[in-house]
Short mmCIF file of C-alpha atoms in Angstrom, two decimals:
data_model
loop_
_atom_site.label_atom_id
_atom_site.label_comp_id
_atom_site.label_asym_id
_atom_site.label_seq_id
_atom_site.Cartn_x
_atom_site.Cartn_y
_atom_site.Cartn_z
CA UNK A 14 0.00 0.00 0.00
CA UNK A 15 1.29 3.41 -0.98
CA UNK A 16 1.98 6.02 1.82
CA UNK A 17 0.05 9.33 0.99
CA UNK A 18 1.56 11.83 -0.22
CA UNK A 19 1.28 15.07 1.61
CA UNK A 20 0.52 18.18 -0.17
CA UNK A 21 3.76 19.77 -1.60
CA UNK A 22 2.50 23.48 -0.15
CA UNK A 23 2.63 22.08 3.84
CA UNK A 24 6.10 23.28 4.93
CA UNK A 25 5.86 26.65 2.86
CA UNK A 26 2.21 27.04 4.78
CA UNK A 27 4.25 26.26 7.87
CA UNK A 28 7.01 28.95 7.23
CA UNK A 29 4.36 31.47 6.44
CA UNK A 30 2.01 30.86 9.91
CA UNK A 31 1.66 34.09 11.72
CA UNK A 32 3.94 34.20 14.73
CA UNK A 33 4.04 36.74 17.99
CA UNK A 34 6.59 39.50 17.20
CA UNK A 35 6.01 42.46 19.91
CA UNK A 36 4.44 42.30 23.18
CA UNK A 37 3.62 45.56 25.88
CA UNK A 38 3.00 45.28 29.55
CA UNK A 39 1.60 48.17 30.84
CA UNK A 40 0.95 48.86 34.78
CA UNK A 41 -1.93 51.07 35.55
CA UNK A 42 -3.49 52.22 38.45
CA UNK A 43 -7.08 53.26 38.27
CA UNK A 44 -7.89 56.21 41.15
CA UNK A 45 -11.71 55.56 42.63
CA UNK A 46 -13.39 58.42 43.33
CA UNK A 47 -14.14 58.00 47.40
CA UNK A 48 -12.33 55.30 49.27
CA UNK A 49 -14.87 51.93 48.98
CA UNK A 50 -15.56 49.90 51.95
CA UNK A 51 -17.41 46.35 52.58
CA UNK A 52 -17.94 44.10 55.33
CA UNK A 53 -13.62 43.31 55.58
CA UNK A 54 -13.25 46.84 56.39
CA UNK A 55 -15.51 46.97 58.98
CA UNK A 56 -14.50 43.75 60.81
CA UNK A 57 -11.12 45.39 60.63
CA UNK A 58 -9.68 43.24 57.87
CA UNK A 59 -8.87 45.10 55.50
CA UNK A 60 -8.32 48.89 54.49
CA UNK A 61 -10.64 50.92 52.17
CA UNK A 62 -10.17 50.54 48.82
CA UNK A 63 -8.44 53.41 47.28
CA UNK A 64 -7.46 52.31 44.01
CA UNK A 65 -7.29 49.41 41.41
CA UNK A 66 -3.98 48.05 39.72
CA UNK A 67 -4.31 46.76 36.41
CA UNK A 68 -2.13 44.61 34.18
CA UNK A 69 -2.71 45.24 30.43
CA UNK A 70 -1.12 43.15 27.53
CA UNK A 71 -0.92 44.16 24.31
CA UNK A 72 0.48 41.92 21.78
CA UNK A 73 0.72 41.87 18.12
CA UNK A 74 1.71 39.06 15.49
CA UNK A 75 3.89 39.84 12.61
CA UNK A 76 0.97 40.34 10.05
CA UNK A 77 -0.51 42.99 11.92
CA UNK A 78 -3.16 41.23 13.93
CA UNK A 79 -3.16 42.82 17.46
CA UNK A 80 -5.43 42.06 20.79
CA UNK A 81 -5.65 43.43 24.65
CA UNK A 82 -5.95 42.15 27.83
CA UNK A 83 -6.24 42.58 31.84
CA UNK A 84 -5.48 41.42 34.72
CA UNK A 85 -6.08 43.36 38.10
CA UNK A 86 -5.45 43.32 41.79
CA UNK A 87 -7.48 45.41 44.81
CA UNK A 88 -4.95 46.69 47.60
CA UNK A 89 -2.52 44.40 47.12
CA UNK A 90 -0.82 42.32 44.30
CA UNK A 91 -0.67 44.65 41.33
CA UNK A 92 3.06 45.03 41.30
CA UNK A 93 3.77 41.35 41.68
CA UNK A 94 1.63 40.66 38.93
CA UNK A 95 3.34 43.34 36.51
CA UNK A 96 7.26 41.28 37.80
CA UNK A 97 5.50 38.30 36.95
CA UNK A 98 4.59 38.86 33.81
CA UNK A 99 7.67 40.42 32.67
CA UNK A 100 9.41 37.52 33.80
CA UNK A 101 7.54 35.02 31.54
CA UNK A 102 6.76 37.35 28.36
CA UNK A 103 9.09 36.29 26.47
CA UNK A 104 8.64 32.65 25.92
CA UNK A 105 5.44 33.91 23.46
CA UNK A 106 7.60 35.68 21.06
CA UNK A 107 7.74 33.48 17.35
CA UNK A 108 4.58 31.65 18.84
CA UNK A 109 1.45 31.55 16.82
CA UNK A 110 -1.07 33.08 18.71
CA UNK A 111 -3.75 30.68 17.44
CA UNK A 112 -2.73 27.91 20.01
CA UNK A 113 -3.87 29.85 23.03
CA UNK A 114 -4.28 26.64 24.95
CA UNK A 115 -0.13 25.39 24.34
CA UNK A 116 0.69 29.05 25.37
CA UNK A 117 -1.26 29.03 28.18
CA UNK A 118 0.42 26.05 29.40
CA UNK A 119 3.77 27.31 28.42
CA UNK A 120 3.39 30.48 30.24
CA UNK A 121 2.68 28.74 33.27
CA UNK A 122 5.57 26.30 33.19
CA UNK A 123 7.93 29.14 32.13
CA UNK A 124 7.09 30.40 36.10
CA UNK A 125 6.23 27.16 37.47
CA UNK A 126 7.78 27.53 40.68
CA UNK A 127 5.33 29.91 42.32
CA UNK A 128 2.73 27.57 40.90
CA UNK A 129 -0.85 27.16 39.33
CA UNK A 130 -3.01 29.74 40.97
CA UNK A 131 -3.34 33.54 42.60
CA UNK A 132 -0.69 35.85 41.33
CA UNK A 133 1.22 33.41 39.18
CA UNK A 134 -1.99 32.43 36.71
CA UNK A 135 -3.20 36.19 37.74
CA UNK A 136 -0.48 37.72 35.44
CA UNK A 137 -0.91 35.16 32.83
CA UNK A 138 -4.75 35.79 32.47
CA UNK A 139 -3.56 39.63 30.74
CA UNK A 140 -1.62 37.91 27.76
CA UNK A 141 -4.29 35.24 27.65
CA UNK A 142 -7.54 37.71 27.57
CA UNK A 143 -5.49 39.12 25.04
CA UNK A 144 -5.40 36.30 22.49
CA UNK A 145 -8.71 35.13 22.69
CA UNK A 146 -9.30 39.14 21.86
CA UNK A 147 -6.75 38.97 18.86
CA UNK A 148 -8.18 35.31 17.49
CA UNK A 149 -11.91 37.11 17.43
CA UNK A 150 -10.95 40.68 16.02
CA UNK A 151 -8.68 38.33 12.90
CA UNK A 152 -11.91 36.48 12.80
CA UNK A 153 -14.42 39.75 12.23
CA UNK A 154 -16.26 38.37 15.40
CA UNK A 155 -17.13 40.17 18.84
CA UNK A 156 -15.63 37.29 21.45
CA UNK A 157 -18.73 35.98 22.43
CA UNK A 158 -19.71 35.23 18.76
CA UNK A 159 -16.53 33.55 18.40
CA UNK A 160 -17.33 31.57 21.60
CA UNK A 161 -20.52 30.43 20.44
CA UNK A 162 -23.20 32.98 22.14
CA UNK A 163 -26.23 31.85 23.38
CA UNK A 164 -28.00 35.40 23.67
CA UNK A 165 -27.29 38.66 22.57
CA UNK A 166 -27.90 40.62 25.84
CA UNK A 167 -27.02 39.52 29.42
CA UNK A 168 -29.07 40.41 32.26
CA UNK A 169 -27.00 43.51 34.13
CA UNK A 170 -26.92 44.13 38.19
CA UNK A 171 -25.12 46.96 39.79
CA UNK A 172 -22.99 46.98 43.20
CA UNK A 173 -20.76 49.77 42.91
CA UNK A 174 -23.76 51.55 44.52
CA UNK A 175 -24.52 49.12 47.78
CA UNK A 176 -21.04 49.49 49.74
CA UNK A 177 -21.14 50.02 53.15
CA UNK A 178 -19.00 53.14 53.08
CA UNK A 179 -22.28 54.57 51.52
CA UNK A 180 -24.80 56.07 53.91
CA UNK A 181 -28.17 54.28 53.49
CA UNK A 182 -29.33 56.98 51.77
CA UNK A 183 -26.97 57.39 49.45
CA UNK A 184 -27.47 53.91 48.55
CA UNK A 185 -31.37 54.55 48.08
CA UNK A 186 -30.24 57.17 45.99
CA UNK A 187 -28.07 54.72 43.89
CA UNK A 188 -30.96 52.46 43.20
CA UNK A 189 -32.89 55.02 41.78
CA UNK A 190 -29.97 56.01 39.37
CA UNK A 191 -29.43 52.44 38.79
CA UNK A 192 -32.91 51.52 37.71
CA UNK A 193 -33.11 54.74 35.86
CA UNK A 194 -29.99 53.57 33.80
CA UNK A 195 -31.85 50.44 32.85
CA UNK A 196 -30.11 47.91 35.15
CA UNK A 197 -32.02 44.63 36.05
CA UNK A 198 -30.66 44.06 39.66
CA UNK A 199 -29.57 45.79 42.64
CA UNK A 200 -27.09 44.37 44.71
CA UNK A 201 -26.09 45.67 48.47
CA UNK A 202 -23.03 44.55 50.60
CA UNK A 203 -24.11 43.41 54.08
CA UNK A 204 -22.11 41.43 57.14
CA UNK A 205 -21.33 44.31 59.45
CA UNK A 206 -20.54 43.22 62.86
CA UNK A 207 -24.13 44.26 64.13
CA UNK A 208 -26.50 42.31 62.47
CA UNK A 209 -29.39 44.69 63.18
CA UNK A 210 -28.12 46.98 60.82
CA UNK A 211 -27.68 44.82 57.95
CA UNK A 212 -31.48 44.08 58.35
CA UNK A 213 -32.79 47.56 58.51
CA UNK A 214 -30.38 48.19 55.35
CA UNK A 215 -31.84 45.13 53.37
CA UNK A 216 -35.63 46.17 54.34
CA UNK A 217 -35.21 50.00 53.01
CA UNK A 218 -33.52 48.74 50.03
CA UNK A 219 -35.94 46.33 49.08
CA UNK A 220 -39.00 48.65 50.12
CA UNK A 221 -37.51 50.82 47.56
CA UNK A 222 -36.95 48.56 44.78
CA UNK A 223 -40.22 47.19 45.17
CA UNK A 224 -40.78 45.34 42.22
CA UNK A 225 -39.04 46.65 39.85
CA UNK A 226 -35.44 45.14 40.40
CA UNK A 227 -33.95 41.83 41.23
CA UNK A 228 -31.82 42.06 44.56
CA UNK A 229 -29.06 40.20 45.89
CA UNK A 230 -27.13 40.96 49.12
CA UNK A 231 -22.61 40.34 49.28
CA UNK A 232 -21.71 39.45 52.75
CA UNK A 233 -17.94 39.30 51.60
CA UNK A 234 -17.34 36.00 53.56
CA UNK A 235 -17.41 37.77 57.23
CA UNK A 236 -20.21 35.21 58.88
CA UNK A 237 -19.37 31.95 60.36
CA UNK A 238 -21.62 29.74 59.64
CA UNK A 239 -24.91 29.60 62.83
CA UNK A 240 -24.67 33.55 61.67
CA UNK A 241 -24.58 32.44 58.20
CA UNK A 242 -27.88 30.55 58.40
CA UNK A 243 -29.71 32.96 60.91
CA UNK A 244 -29.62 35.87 58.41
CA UNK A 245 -30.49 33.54 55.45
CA UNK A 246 -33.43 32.52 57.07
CA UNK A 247 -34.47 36.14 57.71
CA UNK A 248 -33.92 36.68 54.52
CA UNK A 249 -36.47 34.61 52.79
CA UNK A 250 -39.51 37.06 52.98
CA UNK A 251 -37.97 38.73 50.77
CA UNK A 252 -36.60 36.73 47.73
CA UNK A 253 -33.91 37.76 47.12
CA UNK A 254 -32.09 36.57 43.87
CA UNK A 255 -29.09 35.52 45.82
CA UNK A 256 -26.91 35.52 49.22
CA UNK A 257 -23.36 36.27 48.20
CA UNK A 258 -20.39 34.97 50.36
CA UNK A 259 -22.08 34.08 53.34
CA UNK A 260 -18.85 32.32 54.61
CA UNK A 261 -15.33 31.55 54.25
CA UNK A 262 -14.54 31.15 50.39
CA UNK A 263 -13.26 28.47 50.69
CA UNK A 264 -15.00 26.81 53.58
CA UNK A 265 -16.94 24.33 50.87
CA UNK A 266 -18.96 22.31 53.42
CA UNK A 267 -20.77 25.50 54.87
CA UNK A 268 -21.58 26.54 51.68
CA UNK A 269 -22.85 23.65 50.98
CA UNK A 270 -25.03 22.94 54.03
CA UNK A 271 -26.34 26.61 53.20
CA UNK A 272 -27.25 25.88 49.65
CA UNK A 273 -29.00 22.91 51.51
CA UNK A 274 -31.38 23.93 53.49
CA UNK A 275 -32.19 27.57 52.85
CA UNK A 276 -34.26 28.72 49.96
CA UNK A 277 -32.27 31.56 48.92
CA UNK A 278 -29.95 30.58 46.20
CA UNK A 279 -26.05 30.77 47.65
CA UNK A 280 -23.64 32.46 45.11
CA UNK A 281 -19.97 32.48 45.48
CA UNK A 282 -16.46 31.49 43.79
CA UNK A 283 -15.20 35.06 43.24
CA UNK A 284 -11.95 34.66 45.43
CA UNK A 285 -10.75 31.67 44.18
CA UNK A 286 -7.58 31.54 42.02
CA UNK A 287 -7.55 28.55 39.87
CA UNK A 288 -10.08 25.98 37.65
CA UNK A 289 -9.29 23.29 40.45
CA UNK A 290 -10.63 25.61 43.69
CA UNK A 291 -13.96 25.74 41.54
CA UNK A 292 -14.16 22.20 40.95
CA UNK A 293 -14.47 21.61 44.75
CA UNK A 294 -17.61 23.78 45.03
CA UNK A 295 -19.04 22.46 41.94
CA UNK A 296 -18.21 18.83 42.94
CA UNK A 297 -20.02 19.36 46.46
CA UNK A 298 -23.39 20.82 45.09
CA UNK A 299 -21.91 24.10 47.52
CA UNK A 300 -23.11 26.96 45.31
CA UNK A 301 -26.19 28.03 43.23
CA UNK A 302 -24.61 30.47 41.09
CA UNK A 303 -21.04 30.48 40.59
CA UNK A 304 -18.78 33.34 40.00
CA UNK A 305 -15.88 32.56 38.48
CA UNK A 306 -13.20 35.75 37.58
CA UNK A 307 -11.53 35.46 34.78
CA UNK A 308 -8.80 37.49 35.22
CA UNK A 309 -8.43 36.05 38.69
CA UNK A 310 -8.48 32.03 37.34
CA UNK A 311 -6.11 32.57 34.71
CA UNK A 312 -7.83 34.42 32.09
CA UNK A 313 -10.63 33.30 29.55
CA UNK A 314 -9.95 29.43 28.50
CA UNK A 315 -9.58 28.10 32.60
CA UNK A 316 -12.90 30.27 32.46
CA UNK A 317 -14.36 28.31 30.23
CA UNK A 318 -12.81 25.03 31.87
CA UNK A 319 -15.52 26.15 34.57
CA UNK A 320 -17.97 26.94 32.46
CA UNK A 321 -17.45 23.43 31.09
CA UNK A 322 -17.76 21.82 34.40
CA UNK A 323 -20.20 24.14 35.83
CA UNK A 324 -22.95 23.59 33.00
CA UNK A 325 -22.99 20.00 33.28
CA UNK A 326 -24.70 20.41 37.22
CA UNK A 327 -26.95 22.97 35.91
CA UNK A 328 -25.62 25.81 37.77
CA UNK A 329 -26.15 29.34 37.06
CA UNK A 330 -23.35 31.84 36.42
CA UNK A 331 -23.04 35.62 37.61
CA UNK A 332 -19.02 36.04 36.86
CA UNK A 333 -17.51 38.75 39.25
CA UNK A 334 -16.27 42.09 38.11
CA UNK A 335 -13.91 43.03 34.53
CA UNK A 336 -17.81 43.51 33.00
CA UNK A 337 -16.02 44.25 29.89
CA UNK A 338 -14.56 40.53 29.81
CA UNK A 339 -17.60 38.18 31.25
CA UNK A 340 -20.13 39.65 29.13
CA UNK A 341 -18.90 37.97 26.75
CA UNK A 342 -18.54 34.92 28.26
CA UNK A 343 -21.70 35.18 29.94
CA UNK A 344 -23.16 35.13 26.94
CA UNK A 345 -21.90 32.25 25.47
CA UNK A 346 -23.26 30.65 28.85
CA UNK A 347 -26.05 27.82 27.92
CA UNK A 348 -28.43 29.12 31.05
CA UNK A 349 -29.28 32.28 31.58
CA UNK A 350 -26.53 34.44 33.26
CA UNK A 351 -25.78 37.54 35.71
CA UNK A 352 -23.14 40.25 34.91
CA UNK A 353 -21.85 42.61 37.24
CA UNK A 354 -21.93 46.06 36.18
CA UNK A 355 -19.14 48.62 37.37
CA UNK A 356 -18.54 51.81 36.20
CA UNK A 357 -14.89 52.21 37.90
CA UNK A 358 -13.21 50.89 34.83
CA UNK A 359 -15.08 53.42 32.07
CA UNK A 360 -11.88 55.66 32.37
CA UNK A 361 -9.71 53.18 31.33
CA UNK A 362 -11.73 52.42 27.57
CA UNK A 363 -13.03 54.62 24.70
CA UNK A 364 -16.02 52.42 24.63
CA UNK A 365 -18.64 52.16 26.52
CA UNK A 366 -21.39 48.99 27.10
CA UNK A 367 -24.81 49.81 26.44
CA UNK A 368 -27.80 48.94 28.78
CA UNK A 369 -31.64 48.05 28.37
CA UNK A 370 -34.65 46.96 29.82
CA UNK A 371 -32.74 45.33 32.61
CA UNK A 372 -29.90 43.77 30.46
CA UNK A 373 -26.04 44.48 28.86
CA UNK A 374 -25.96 44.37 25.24
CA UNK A 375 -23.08 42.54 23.59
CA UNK A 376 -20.91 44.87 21.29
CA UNK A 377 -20.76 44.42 17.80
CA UNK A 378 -17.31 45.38 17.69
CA UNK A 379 -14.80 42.51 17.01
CA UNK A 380 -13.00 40.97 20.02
CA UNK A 381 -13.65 42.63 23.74
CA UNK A 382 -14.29 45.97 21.64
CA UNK A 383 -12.15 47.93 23.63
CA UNK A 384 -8.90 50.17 23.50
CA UNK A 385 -7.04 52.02 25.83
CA UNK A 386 -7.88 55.28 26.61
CA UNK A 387 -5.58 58.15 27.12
CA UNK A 388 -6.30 59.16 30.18
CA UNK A 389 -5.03 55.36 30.93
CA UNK A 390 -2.06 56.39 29.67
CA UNK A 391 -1.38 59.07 32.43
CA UNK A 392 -2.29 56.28 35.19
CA UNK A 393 0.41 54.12 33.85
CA UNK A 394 3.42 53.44 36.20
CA UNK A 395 5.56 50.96 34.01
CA UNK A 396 6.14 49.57 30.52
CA UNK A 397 7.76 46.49 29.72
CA UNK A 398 8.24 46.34 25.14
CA UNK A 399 9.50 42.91 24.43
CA UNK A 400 10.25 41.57 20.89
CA UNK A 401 9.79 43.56 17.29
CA UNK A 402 7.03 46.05 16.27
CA UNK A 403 5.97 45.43 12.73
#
């Protein structure tokens, strides 16, 4: 029997397959307006948040096809991140950027000794958000296209306006601008260290969004879990559409016994750092919604590991954060999803998402449709260049 022959063209298509050639890290740190506090700060955790460091990664192949993407880290983190990913840039130069899922894993054995989650797979989530941006724009596609959407609108909720830091009425104030705006769901942060107060919050704040909102509650894991259980029993007259972080993040029997025996779905995930931390909630039926972070898990394809994984039990997604990244991915989710809505990052892009009737609209711009604004370019700290500009 004669061996096929294989077409004469192969190893001239192989010499002309795109390839990395330049590659910017940029460090930028995005200012908030008023110093932002939740239930860490006032159990003495934590200090206000002032302001958010971002990773960007720019890269571009030597045909000209370019893509963005971001990592970030809240009061702590951001520099390590930006080392990090200086550190391991280069092994992507004369890569082809189509095999996201090989550079992925090269990237993380290139810094393999500070291992497979938090700030090592942190830094690598920027140059892999970035590829999956560059594959869709070459393709003509927004990302979620590309992904395979489901929908082409996500339903929207907003928290930037429920922190504690915010008198409550301030934060009645917020809902009205929120609903106004067109957003579907109102979301407050609760899990002071007086109960009572968290209760009178939740009842003005739901007398006030009445029916025209969904509402969750964030208790930024600050209950153990008898306090845990009290308040989500109190909390059933009012349906809400979830109970955020009721407990440890990664305590996933409590969550589990919560998701149990209280009526009030349980949504958490946010603070974990890798595809395997997930598969322990998923595994132990501990969540309702899960809330994977892409940046956080290592950028958009461990995302979508979860997503994978997450499906198969059924379980509904409301990604945290980076709106400008999971509304994508939300909406190449098979059952209907949440996305967070925060305006902090708005400075950072020339674009803007568009809301209605109580949902995000996905762009029609190719990739993440965004670019870098310039006032982002005045909050920018350091630039790493590595490799050749076409």
């Amino acid at each position: 029997m004669n061996a096929q022959k294989l077409p004469t063209n192969l190893s001239q298509n192989a010499m002309n397959a795109d390839s990395i050639a330049w590659i910017r890290l940029s460090s930028i740190y995005l200012p908030l307006k008023t110093p932002i506090s939740d239930a860490k700060v006032l159990t003495g955790r934590q200090k206000p948040l002032t302001e958010v460091a971002f990773l960007f990664a720019e890269i571009e192949t030597k045909d000209g096809h370019s893509g963005i993407g971001f990592s970030y880290s809240k009061r702590a983190g951001g520099p390590g991140q930006y080392e990090h990913a200086k550190e391991i840039a280069h092994v992507l130069i004369g890569e082809d950027p189509n095999d996201i899922g090989k550079l992925w894993t090269k990237l993380c054995w290139a810094g393999a000794s500070v291992g497979r989650s938090g700030l090592a797979v942190q830094a690598i989530a920027a140059f892999d958000v970035a590829l999956w941006d560059l594959k869709a724009k070459r393709a003509g596609l927004p990302l979620a296209k590309l992904l395979g959407a489901h929908r082409e609108s996500v339903r929207c909720y907003n928290t930037s306006g429920g922190f504690l830091s915010s008198p409550i009425e301030e934060v009645l104030d917020n809902v009205e601008q929120s609903i106004a705006a067109g957003i579907g769901g109102i979301k407050i942060k609760v899990g002071q260290p007086d109960m009572n107060v968290d209760l009178k919050r939740v009842a003005a704040v739901h007398e006030q969004i009445g029916d025209r909102a969904a509402m969750m509650v964030d208790a930024n894991q600050q209950w153990d879990r008898p306090s845990a259980m009290r308040f989500g029993r109190l909390m059933e007259r009012y349906h809400l559409t979830w109970i955020e972080e009721p407990l440890d993040a990664y305590d996933i029997e409590g969550h589990a016994a919560l998701a149990a025996q209280l009526d009030t779905p349980i949504a958490t995930g946010e603070m974990l750092a890798s595809v395997q931390e997930h598969v322990a909630l998923i595994q132990n039926n501990s969540v309702d919604f899960i809330q994977p972070d892409a940046p956080r898990v290592g950028g958009i394809t461990q995302f979508l590991k979860i997503c994978a994984l997450a499906e198969a039990k059924k379980l509904q997604l409301a990604p945290h954060f980076a709106m400008e990244i999971h509304l994508h991915l939300a909406a190449a989710y098979e059952l209907e999803p949440w996305v967070e809505h925060f305006d902090w990052l708005d400075p950072l892009f020339n674009e803007r998402l568009e809301i209605k009737d109580g949902r995000m609209l996905v762009p029609n711009r190719p990739g993440l449709g965004i670019t870098l604004s310039q006032q982002a370019g005045l909050w920018t700290r350091g630039v790493a260049e590595f490799g050749t500009r076409s």
